[in-house]
CSV table of C-alpha atoms in Angstrom, one decimal:
chain,number,residue,atom,x,y,z
P,1,TYR,CA,-73.3,55.5,-5.2
P,2,PRO,CA,-74.8,57.8,-2.4
P,3,TRP,CA,-71.9,60.1,-2.4
P,4,LEU,CA,-72.2,63.9,-2.6
P,5,PHE,CA,-69.3,66.1,-3.9
P,6,ARG,CA,-69.6,69.8,-3.8
P,7,GLY,CA,-67.1,72.1,-5.0
P,8,ARG,CA,-65.7,73.7,-8.2
P,9,LEU,CA,-63.6,72.7,-11.2
P,10,TRP,CA,-61.7,74.3,-14.1
P,11,PHE,CA,-61.3,72.4,-17.3
P,12,ARG,CA,-58.4,73.7,-19.7
P,13,PRO,CA,-58.6,71.8,-22.9
P,14,ALA,CA,-55.5,71.4,-24.9
P,15,VAL,CA,-54.5,69.8,-28.3
P,16,VAL,CA,-52.2,66.7,-27.6
P,17,ARG,CA,-50.6,63.9,-29.1
P,18,SER,CA,-52.5,60.9,-29.3
P,19,PRO,CA,-51.4,58.1,-26.9
P,20,PRO,CA,-49.3,55.4,-28.3
P,21,ALA,CA,-50.9,52.1,-29.4
P,22,GLY,CA,-51.2,50.1,-26.0
P,23,ALA,CA,-51.4,53.1,-23.8
P,24,LEU,CA,-55.0,53.0,-23.2
P,25,PRO,CA,-57.1,50.4,-21.3
P,26,ASP,CA,-58.8,47.6,-23.2
P,27,GLY,CA,-61.8,48.5,-24.9
P,28,VAL,CA,-61.0,52.3,-25.0
P,29,ARG,CA,-60.2,53.8,-28.4
P,30,ALA,CA,-58.6,57.2,-28.8
P,31,LEU,CA,-60.4,59.7,-31.1
P,32,SER,CA,-57.8,61.7,-33.0
P,33,LEU,CA,-57.2,63.3,-36.2
P,34,PHE,CA,-53.5,62.9,-37.9
P,35,GLY,CA,-52.0,61.8,-34.5
P,36,TRP,CA,-53.6,64.5,-32.5
P,37,SER,CA,-56.6,64.5,-29.8
P,38,ILE,CA,-58.1,66.7,-27.2
P,39,GLY,CA,-56.6,66.4,-23.7
P,40,GLY,CA,-55.7,69.3,-21.1
P,41,VAL,CA,-56.0,69.8,-17.5
P,42,VAL,CA,-59.0,69.4,-15.0
P,43,ALA,CA,-58.4,71.0,-11.4
P,44,LEU,CA,-61.0,70.3,-8.8
P,45,GLU,CA,-61.5,71.6,-5.4
P,46,TYR,CA,-63.9,69.6,-3.3
P,47,ASP,CA,-65.4,71.4,-0.3
P,48,GLU,CA,-67.6,68.2,0.5
P,49,SER,CA,-66.8,64.8,-0.4
P,50,PRO,CA,-66.9,61.3,1.5
P,51,VAL,CA,-63.3,61.9,2.5
P,52,GLY,CA,-63.7,65.7,3.5
P,53,PRO,CA,-62.3,68.5,1.6
P,54,TYR,CA,-59.5,68.0,-1.0
P,55,LEU,CA,-58.0,69.1,-4.3
P,56,GLU,CA,-57.5,67.0,-7.3
P,57,TYR,CA,-55.6,67.8,-10.4
P,58,VAL,CA,-56.2,65.6,-13.8
P,59,SER,CA,-53.7,65.3,-16.6
P,60,MET,CA,-56.2,64.4,-19.5
P,61,GLY,CA,-54.4,62.4,-22.1
P,62,ALA,CA,-57.0,62.0,-24.9
P,63,LEU,CA,-60.5,62.2,-26.2
P,64,VAL,CA,-61.8,58.7,-25.9
P,65,SER,CA,-64.5,56.3,-27.0
P,66,LYS,CA,-65.7,53.4,-25.0
P,67,ARG,CA,-68.6,51.1,-25.8
P,68,GLY,CA,-70.1,53.9,-27.8
P,69,THR,CA,-69.9,56.7,-25.0
P,70,VAL,CA,-67.3,59.6,-25.6
P,71,GLY,CA,-65.3,60.8,-22.8
P,72,GLN,CA,-62.0,61.9,-21.7
P,73,TRP,CA,-59.1,59.6,-20.6
P,74,GLY,CA,-57.2,60.6,-17.5
P,75,SER,CA,-53.7,59.7,-17.8
P,76,ARG,CA,-52.7,60.8,-14.4
P,77,LEU,CA,-54.7,61.7,-11.2
P,78,TYR,CA,-53.4,63.5,-8.2
P,79,VAL,CA,-55.1,64.3,-5.0
P,80,SER,CA,-54.0,66.5,-2.1
P,81,ASN,CA,-54.3,63.8,0.7
P,82,ALA,CA,-53.7,60.0,1.4
P,83,GLU,CA,-57.3,59.5,2.3
P,84,ALA,CA,-58.5,60.6,-1.1
P,85,GLU,CA,-55.9,58.7,-2.6
P,86,ARG,CA,-56.9,55.4,-1.0
P,87,ALA,CA,-60.7,56.1,-1.9
P,88,CYS,CA,-59.6,56.6,-5.5
P,89,VAL,CA,-58.1,53.1,-5.5
P,90,ARG,CA,-60.7,51.4,-3.2
P,91,VAL,CA,-64.1,53.0,-4.4
P,92,TRP,CA,-63.4,53.4,-8.2
P,93,GLY,CA,-60.4,51.3,-9.0
P,94,VAL,CA,-58.5,54.6,-10.1
P,95,PRO,CA,-54.8,54.8,-9.7
P,96,ALA,CA,-54.0,58.2,-7.9
P,97,THR,CA,-51.1,59.9,-6.4
P,98,ALA,CA,-50.9,62.1,-3.6
P,99,ALA,CA,-49.3,65.4,-4.4
P,100,ALA,CA,-48.5,68.8,-2.9
P,101,ILE,CA,-51.3,70.5,-4.6
P,102,GLU,CA,-51.9,74.5,-4.1
P,103,PHE,CA,-54.7,76.6,-5.7
P,104,GLU,CA,-53.7,79.9,-5.3
P,105,GLU,CA,-56.5,82.6,-5.2
P,106,GLY,CA,-54.7,85.5,-6.5
P,107,GLY,CA,-53.3,86.0,-10.0
P,108,GLY,CA,-55.8,87.0,-12.4
P,109,ALA,CA,-56.8,84.3,-15.0
P,110,LEU,CA,-56.7,80.7,-14.2
P,111,CYS,CA,-53.2,79.4,-14.9
P,112,VAL,CA,-51.3,76.1,-14.5
P,113,GLU,CA,-48.0,77.6,-12.9
P,114,ARG,CA,-46.3,74.3,-12.0
P,115,PRO,CA,-47.3,71.3,-13.5
P,116,PRO,CA,-46.3,67.8,-12.1
P,117,GLU,CA,-43.1,66.9,-13.1
P,118,SER,CA,-41.6,64.5,-10.5
P,119,ALA,CA,-43.2,61.2,-10.1
P,120,ALA,CA,-41.5,60.8,-6.6
P,121,ALA,CA,-43.0,64.0,-5.1
P,122,PRO,CA,-45.1,65.8,-7.5
P,123,GLN,CA,-45.8,69.5,-6.6
P,124,ILE,CA,-48.6,71.3,-8.4
P,125,GLU,CA,-49.7,75.0,-8.4
P,126,VAL,CA,-52.7,76.7,-10.0
P,127,SER,CA,-53.1,80.5,-9.8
P,128,GLY,CA,-56.1,82.6,-10.3
P,129,TRP,CA,-58.4,80.1,-8.4
P,130,SER,CA,-60.7,83.0,-7.2
P,131,SER,CA,-61.8,83.1,-11.0
P,132,ALA,CA,-63.3,79.5,-10.4
P,133,ARG,CA,-65.8,81.0,-7.7
P,134,SER,CA,-69.0,82.6,-8.8
P,135,ALA,CA,-69.8,84.2,-5.4
P,136,ALA,CA,-67.9,84.9,-2.1
P,137,GLU,CA,-66.8,82.0,-0.1
P,138,GLY,CA,-69.6,80.7,2.3
P,139,ALA,CA,-72.2,82.6,0.2
P,140,PRO,CA,-75.4,80.5,-0.4
P,141,ALA,CA,-75.4,78.2,-3.4
P,142,ARG,CA,-77.5,79.5,-6.3
P,143,GLY,CA,-78.2,77.7,-9.3
P,144,GLY,CA,-75.0,75.7,-10.6
P,145,LEU,CA,-74.1,73.4,-13.2
P,146,PRO,CA,-74.3,69.5,-12.2
P,147,VAL,CA,-71.5,67.7,-13.4
P,148,LEU,CA,-71.6,64.0,-13.5
P,149,TRP,CA,-68.4,62.7,-12.5
P,150,THR,CA,-69.3,59.1,-11.4
P,151,PRO,CA,-67.5,55.8,-11.3
P,152,THR,CA,-68.6,55.0,-14.7
P,153,LEU,CA,-66.6,57.9,-16.0
P,154,LYS,CA,-63.7,57.3,-13.9
P,155,ALA,CA,-63.5,53.8,-15.5
P,156,LEU,CA,-61.7,55.4,-18.4
P,157,TRP,CA,-58.6,55.7,-16.4
P,158,ALA,CA,-55.6,53.8,-17.3
């Protein structure tokens, strides 16, 4: 995959109920203790991607294992435009939903102000997004942590 994605992300882990039997794709097993697992939220802002800039919000449903690899199962994926939605399905085979996503710069600490609630017209708001930046917008990139977010990882989706 010769694609380049540049941007920033925020992962907010949370203890969540393990998904019910049959909810996970074949070959994927939830890692849980007493019916609980690690899920949470991932918020991503892509400045560069094969489909241009867009926002992404992922509801993480559980810590899972597949073929000996441990990862997160994304139970729902939301993207901010129709082109990104089509690419998720066409390129990665991952179901995505176009949503009204807003990442507010202000607000102090990062916080999910409005999680997706409506399947018909989801609206998502995350505040404190300026905390996800390590430099002023447009500043030259220095260092950074590469995050491997590949079709192999996205294969853990429902």
